[in-house]
CSV table of C-alpha atoms and ligand atoms in Angstrom, one decimal:
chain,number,residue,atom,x,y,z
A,538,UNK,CA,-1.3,183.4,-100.8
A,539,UNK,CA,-0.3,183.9,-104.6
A,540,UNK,CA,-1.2,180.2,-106.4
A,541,UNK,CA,1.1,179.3,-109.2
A,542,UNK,CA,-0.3,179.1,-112.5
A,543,UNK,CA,-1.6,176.1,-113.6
A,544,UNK,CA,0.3,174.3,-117.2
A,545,UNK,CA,-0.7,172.0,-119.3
A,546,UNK,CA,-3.8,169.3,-119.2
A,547,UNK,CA,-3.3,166.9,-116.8
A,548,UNK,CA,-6.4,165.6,-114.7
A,549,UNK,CA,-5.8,164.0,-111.4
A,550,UNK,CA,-9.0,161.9,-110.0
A,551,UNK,CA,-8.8,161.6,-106.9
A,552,UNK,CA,-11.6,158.6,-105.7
A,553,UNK,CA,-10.8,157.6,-109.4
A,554,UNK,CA,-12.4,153.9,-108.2
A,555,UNK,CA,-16.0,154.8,-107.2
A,556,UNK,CA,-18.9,155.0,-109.4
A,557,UNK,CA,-18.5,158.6,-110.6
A,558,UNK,CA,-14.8,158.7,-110.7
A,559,UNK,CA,-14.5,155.6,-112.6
A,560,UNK,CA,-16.8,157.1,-115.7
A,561,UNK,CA,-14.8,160.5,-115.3
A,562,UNK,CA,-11.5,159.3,-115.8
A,563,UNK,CA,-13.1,157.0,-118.7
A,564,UNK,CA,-14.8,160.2,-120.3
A,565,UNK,CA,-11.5,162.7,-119.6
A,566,UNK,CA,-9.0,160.3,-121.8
A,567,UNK,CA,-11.8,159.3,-124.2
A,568,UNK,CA,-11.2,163.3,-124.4
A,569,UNK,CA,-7.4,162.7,-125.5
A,570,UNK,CA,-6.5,164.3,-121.8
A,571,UNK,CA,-3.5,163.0,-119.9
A,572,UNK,CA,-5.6,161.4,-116.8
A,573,UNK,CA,-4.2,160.0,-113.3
A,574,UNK,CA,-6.1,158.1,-111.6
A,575,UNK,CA,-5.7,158.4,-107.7
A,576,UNK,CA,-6.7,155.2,-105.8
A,577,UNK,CA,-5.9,154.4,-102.1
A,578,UNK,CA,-4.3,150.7,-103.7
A,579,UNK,CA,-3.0,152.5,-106.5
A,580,UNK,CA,-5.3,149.8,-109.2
A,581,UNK,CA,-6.3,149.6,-112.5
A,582,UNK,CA,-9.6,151.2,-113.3
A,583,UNK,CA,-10.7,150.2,-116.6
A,584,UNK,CA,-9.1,152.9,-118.7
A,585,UNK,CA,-6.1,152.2,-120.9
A,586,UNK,CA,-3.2,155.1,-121.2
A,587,UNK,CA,-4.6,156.5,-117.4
A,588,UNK,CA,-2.1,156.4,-114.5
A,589,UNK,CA,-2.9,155.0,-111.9
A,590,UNK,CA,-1.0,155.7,-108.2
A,591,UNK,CA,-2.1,155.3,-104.8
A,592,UNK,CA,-2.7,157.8,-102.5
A,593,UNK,CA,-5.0,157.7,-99.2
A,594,UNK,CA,-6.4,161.5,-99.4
A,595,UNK,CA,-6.1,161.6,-95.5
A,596,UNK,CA,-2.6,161.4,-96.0
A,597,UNK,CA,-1.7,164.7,-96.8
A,598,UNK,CA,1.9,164.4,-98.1
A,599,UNK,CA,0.8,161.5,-100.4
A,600,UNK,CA,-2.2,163.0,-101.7
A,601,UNK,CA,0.4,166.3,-103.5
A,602,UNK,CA,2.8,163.9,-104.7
A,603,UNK,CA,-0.7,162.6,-106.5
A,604,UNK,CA,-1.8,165.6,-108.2
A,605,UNK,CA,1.9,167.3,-109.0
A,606,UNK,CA,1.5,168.5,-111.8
A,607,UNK,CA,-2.3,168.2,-112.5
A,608,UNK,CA,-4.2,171.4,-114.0
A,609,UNK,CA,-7.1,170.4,-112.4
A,610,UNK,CA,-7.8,167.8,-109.6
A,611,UNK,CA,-11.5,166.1,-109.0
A,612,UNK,CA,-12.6,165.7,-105.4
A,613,UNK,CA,-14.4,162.1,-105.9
A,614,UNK,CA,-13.5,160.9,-102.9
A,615,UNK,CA,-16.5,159.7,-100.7
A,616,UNK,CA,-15.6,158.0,-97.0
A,617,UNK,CA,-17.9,155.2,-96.2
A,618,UNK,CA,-20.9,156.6,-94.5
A,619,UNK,CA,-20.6,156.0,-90.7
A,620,UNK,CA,-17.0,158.3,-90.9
A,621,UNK,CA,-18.4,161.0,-92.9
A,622,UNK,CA,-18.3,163.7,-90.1
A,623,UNK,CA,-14.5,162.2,-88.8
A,624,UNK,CA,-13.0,162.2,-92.6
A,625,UNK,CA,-15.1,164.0,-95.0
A,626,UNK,CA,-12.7,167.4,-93.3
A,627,UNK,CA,-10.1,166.0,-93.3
A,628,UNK,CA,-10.1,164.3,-96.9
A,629,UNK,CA,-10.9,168.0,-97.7
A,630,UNK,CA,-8.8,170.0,-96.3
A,631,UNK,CA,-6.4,168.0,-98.0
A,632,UNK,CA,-7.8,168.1,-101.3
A,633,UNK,CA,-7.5,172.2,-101.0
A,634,UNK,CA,-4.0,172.1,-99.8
A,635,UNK,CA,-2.8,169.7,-102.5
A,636,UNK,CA,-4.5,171.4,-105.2
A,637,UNK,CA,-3.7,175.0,-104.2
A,638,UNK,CA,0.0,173.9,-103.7
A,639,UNK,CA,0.6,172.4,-107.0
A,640,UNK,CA,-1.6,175.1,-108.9
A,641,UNK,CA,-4.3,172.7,-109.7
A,642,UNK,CA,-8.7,173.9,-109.6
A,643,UNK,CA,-10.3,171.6,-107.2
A,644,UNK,CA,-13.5,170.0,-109.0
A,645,UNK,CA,-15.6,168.9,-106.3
A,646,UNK,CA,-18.6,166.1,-106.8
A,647,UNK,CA,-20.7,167.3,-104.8
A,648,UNK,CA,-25.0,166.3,-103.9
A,649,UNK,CA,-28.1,168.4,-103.2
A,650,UNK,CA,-28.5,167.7,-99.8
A,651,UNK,CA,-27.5,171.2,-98.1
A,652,UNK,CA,-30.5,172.9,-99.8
A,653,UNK,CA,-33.0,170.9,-97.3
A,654,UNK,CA,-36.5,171.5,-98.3
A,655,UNK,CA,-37.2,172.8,-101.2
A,656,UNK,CA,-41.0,173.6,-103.0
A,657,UNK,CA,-39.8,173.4,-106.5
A,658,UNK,CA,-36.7,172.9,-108.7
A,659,UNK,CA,-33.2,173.4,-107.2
A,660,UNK,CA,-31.3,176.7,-109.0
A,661,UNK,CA,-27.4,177.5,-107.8
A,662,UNK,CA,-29.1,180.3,-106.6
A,663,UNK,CA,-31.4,178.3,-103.9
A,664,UNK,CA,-30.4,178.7,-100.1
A,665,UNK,CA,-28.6,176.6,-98.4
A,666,UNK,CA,-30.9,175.4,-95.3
A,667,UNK,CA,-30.0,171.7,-94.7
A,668,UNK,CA,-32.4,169.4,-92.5
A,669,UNK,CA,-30.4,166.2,-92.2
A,670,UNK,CA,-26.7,166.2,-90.5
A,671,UNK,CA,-25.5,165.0,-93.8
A,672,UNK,CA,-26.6,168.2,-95.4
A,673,UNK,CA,-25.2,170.1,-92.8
A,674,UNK,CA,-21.9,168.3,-93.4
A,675,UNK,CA,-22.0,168.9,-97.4
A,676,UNK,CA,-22.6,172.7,-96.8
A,677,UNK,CA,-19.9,173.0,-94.4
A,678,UNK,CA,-17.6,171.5,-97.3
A,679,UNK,CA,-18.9,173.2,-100.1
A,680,UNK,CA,-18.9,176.6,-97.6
A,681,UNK,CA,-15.2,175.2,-96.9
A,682,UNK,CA,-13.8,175.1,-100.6
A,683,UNK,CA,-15.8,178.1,-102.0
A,684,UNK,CA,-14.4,180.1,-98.5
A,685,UNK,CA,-10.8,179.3,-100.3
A,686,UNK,CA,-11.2,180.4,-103.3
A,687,UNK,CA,-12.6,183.5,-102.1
A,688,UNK,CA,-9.1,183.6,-100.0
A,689,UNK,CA,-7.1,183.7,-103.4
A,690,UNK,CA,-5.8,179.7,-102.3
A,691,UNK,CA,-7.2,177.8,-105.4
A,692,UNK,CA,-10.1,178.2,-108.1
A,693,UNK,CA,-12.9,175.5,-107.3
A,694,UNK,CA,-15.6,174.3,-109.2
A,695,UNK,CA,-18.3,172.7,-107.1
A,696,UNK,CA,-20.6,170.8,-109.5
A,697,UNK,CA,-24.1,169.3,-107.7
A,698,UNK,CA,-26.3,166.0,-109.3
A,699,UNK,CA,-29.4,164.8,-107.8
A,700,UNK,CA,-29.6,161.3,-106.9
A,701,UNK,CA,-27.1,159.0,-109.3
A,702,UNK,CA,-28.6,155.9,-111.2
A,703,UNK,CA,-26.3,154.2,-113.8
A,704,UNK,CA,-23.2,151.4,-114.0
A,705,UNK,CA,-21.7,150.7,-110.2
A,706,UNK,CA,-23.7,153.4,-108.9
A,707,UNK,CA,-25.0,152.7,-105.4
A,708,UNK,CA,-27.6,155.4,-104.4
A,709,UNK,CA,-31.7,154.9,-102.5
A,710,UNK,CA,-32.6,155.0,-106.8
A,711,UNK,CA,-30.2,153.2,-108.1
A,712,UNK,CA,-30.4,150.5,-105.2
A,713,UNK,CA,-34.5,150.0,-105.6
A,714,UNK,CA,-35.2,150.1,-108.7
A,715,UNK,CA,-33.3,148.3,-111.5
A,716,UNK,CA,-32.2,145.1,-109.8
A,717,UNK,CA,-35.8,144.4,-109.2
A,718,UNK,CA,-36.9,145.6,-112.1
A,719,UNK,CA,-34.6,143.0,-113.7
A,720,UNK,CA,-35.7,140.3,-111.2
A,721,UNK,CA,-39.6,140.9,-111.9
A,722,UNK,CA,-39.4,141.6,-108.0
A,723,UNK,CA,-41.0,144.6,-106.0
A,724,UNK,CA,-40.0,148.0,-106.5
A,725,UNK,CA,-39.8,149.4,-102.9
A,726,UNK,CA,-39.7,153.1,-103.4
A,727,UNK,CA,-38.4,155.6,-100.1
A,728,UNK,CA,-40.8,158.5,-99.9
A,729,UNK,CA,-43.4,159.8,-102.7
A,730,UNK,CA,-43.2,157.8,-106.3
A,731,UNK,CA,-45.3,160.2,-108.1
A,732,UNK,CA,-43.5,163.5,-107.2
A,733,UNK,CA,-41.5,165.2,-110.0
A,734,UNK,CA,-38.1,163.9,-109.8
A,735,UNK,CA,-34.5,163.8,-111.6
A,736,UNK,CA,-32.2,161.6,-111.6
A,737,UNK,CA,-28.7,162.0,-112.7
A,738,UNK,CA,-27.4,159.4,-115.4
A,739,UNK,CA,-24.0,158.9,-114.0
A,740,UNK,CA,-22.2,159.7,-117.1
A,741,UNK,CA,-23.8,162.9,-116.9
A,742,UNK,CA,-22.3,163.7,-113.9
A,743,UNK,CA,-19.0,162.6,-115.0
A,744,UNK,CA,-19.1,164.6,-118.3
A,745,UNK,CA,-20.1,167.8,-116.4
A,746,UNK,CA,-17.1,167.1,-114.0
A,747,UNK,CA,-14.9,167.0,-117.4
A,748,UNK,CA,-16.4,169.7,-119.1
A,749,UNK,CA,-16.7,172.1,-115.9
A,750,UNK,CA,-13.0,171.0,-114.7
A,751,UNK,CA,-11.7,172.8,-118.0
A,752,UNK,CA,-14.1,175.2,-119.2
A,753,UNK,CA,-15.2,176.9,-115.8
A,754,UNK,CA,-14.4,180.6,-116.5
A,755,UNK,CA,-14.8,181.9,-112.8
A,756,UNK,CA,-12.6,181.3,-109.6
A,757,UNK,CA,-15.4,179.7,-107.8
A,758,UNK,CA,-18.1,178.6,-109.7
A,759,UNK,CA,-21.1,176.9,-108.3
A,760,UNK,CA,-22.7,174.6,-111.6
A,761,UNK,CA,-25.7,171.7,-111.0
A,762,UNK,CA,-25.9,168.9,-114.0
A,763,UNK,CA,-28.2,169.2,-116.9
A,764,UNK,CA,-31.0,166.8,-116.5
A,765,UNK,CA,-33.4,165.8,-119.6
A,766,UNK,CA,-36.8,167.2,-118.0
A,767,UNK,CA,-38.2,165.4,-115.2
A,768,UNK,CA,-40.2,162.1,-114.7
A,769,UNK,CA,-40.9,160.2,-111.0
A,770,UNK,CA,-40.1,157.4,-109.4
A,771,UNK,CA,-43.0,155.6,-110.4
A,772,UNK,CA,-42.1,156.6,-114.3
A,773,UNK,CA,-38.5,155.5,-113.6
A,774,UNK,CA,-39.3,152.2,-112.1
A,775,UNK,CA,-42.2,151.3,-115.1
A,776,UNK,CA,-39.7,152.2,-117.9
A,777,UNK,CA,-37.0,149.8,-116.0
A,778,UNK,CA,-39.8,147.3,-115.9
A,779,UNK,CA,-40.8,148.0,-119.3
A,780,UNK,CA,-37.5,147.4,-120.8
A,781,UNK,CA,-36.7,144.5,-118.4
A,782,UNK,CA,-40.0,143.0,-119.5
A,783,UNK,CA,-41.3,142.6,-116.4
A,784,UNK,CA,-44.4,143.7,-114.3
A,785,UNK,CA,-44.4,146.7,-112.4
A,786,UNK,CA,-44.8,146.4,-108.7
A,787,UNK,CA,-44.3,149.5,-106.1
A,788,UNK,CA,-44.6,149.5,-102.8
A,789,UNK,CA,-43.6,153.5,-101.3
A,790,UNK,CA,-42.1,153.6,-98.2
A,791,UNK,CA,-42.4,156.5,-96.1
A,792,UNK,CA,-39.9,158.4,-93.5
A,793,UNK,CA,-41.7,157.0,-90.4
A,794,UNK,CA,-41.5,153.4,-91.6
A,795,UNK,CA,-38.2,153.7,-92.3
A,796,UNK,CA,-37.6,155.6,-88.9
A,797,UNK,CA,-39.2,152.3,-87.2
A,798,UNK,CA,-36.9,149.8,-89.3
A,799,UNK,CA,-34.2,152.3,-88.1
A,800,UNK,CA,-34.8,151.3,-84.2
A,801,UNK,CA,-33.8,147.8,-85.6
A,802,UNK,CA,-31.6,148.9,-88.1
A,803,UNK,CA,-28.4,151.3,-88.0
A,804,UNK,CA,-28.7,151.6,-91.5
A,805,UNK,CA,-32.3,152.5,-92.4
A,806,UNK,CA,-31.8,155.0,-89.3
A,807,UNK,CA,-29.1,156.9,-91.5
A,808,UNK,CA,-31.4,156.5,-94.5
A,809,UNK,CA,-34.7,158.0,-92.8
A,810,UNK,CA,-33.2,161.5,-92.6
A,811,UNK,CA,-32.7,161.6,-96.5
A,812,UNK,CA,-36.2,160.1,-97.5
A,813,UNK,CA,-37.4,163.9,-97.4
A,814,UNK,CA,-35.9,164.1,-100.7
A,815,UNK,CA,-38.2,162.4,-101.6
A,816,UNK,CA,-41.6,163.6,-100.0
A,817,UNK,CA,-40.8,166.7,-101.9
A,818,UNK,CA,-40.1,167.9,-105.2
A,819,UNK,CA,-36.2,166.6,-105.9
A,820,UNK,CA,-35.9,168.7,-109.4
A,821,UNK,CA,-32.5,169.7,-110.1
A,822,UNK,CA,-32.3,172.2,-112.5
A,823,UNK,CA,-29.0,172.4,-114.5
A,824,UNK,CA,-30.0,174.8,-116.9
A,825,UNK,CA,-27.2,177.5,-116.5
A,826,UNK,CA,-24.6,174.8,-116.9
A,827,UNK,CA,-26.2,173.4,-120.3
A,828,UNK,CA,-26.2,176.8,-121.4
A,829,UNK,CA,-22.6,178.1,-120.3
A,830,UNK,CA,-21.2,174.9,-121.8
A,831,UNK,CA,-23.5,173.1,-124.4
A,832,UNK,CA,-23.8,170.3,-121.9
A,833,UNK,CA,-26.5,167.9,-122.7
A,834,UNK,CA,-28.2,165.2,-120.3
A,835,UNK,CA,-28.8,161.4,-121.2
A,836,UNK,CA,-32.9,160.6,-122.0
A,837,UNK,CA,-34.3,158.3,-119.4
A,838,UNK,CA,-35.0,155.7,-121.2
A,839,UNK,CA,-31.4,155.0,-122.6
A,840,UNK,CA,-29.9,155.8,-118.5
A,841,UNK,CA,-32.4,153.3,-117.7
A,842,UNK,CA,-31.3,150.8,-120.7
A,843,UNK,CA,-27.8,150.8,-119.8
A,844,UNK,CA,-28.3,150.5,-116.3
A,845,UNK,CA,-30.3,147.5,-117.2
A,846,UNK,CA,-27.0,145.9,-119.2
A,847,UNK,CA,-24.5,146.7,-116.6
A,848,UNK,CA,-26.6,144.7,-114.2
A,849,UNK,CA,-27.1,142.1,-116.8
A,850,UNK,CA,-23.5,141.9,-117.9
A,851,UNK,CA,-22.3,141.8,-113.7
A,852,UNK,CA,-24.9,138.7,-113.3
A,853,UNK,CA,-25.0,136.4,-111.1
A,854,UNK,CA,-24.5,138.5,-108.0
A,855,UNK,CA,-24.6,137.0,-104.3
A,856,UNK,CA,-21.0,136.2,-104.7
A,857,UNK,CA,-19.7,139.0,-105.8
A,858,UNK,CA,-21.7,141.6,-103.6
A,859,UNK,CA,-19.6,144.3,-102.2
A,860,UNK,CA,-20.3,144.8,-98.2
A,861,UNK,CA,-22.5,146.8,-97.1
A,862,UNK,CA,-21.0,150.1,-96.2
A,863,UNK,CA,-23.4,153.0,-96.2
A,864,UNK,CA,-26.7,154.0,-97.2
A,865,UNK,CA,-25.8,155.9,-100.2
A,866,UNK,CA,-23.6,152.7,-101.0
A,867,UNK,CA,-26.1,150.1,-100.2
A,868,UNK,CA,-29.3,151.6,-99.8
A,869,UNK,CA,-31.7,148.5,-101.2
A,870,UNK,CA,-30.6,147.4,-97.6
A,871,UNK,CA,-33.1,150.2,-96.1
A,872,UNK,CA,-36.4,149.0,-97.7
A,873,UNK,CA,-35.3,145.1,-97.4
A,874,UNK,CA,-35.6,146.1,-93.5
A,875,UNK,CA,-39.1,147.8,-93.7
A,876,UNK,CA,-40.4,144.9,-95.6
A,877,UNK,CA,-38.3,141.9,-93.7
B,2208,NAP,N1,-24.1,158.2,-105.3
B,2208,NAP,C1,-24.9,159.3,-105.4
B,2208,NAP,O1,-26.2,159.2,-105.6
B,2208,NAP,C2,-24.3,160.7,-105.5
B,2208,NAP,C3,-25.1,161.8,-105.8
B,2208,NAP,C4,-24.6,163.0,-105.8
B,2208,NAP,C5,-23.3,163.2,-105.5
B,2208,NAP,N2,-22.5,162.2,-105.2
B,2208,NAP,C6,-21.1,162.4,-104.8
B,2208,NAP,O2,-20.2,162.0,-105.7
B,2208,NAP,C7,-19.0,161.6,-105.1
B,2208,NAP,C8,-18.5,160.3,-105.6
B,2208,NAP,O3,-19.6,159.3,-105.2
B,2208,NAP,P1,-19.6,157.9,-105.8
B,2208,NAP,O4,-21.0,157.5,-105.9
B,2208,NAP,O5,-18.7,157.7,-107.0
B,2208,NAP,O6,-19.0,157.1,-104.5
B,2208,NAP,P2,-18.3,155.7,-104.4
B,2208,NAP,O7,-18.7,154.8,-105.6
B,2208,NAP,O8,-18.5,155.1,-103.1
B,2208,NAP,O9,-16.7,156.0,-104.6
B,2208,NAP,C9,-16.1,156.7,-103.6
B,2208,NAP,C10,-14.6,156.5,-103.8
B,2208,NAP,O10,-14.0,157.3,-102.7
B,2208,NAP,C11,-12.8,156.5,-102.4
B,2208,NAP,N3,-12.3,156.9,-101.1
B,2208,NAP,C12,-12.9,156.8,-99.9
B,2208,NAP,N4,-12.1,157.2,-98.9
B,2208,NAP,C13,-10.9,157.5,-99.5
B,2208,NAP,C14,-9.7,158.0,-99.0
B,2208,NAP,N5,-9.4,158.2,-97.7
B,2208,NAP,N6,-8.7,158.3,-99.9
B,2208,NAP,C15,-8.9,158.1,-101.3
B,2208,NAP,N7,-10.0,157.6,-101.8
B,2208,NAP,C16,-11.0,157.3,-100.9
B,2208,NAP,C17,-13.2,155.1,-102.4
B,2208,NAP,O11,-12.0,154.4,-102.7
B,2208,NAP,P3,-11.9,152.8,-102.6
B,2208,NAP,O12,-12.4,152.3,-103.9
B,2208,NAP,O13,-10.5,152.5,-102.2
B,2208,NAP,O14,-12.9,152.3,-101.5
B,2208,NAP,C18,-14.2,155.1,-103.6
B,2208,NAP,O15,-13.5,154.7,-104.8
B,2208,NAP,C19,-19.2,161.7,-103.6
B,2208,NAP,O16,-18.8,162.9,-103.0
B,2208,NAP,C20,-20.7,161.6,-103.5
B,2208,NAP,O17,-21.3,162.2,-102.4
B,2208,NAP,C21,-23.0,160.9,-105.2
């Protein structure tokens, strides 16, 4: 199939309300870009001058009218956890076909989980050799978009953060550490705290989306997000402690507690299979992308300080929790189990 050629600068973000598409849109018309953000309700996300129209991306017909037009369209769209395997496809396979029939690259967030175990830093050259279904699922998609664009259908860009921390972000990281931090509470930590580890600053994700969405020079490019060095989880939580003036206390959890909270728990089951991350080296390395594009990566300890305001700024919380929907959404439900 022959794809038309793509005009002018319009970037569609599709899952434009989550944590990651919400800073991207923000980031692409701080950029002076023309921006549509692509909700299922079709709502407001923050950014003056972006368009906003609703769109369900299982709905395939919906879901072009939402990117005509667009040079480039960001797959931000993540199902809630316990309908990955039934719509993470299909929200795919519609993503391709919408932005292969209006011309559009495909810029898809995507994790670290199908590399599996790993001994050291993750390049874009590591195998893909997932141990959880998840991962399985997330190499099947990447396999899926980058099997495409080999087919002439679409140029993708699939662009890979480690575990996100920052503003709105629900992650196992961002979950443990800060509120507590905040609170002067206990830092439960899933896995190893003192293994090398790097977290990806939101923003930084959302600017390499940007960046990568307009600057990628191949037809299928493969790019992980520039990082500032690495630190740990026990680093992580002091400095949160540090600036939230409170006392650091950590209490690591490992897989096979969180397996037996899991024979209580439907949610710390889903969570157990992704604490290996974290009994392991979890170093991404995004050196090729901060050299192909000048990409820099936030320091630690101002991810961690505006973490810290955010939470500050959306105080006081019980009644304006969002429900619990997945581990990667909720995940400070997981260690709340082990520790009852
Ligand atoms: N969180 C992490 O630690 C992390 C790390 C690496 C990579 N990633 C990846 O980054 C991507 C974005 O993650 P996130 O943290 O921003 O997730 P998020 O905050 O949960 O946002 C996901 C968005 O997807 C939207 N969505 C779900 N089903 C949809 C559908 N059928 N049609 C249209 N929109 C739909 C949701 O819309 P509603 O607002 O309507 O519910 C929500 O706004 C995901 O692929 C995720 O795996 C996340």
């Amino acid at each position: 199939m022959t794809r038309p050629p793509s005009t002018g600068d319009l970037h569609a973000v599709v899952g434009a309300g989550g944590a990651v598409g919400r800073r991207l849109v923000a980031l692409l018309a701080a950029a002076g870009l023309p921006v549509r953000a692509v909700t299922r309700d079709g709502r407001d996300v923050g950014t003056p001058g972006a368009e906003p129209v609703a769109a369900d991306a299982t709905d395939p017909e919906a879901l072009t009218g939402a990117c005509r037009g667009a040079a480039v369209v960001h797959h931000c769209v993540m199902p809630v956890l316990a309908r990955w395997t039934e719509l993470f496809p299909v929200v795919t396979d519609a993503l391709v076909d919408a932005a292969s029939t209006v011309g559009a690259r495909l810029v898809y967030a995507d994790d670290t989980w199908m590399y599996g175990r790993v001994r050291g830093p993750m390049t874009e050259d590591t195998p893909w050799r997932p141990v959880s279904s998840k991962g399985v699922l997330r190499a099947w998609i990447a396999e899926r978009l980058l099997h495409a664009a080999a087919a002439g259908r679409l140029r993708v860009s699939v662009v890979r953060a480690g575990e996100l921390y920052g503003p709105g972000v629900r992650s196992l990281v961002a979950g443990n550490v800060f509120a507590a931090a905040l609170r002067g509470r206990t830092v439960h930590w899933l896995g190893d705290p003192d293994l090398p580890l790097t977290p990806t600053f939101v923003d930084d994700f959302a600017r390499a989306l940007a960046v990568v969405g307009r600057e990628d020079p191949s037809d299928a490019g493969v790019w992980h997000v520039p990082h500032p060095g690495g630190t740990t989880g026990r680093a992580l939580a002091a400095e949160a402690c540090r600036q939230a003036g409170t006392r650091l206390r950590l209490w690591p959890h490992g897989t096979a507690q969180v397996r037996a909270a899991g024979l209580l728990v439907p949610l710390a089951r889903e969570g157990a299979e992704m604490v290996y991350q974290f009994e392991q080296p979890f170093e991404v390395d995004g050196s090729r992308a901060a050299r192909a594009f000048g990409l820099t990566a936030t320091p630690y300890e101002d991810g961690v300080r505006r973490t810290l305001d955010a939470l500050r700024a959306d105080r006081p919380g019980p009644a304006r929790r969002r429900p619990v929907r997945s581990v990667r959404q909720d995940p400070g439900q997981v260690p709340g189990a082990v520790s009852g």
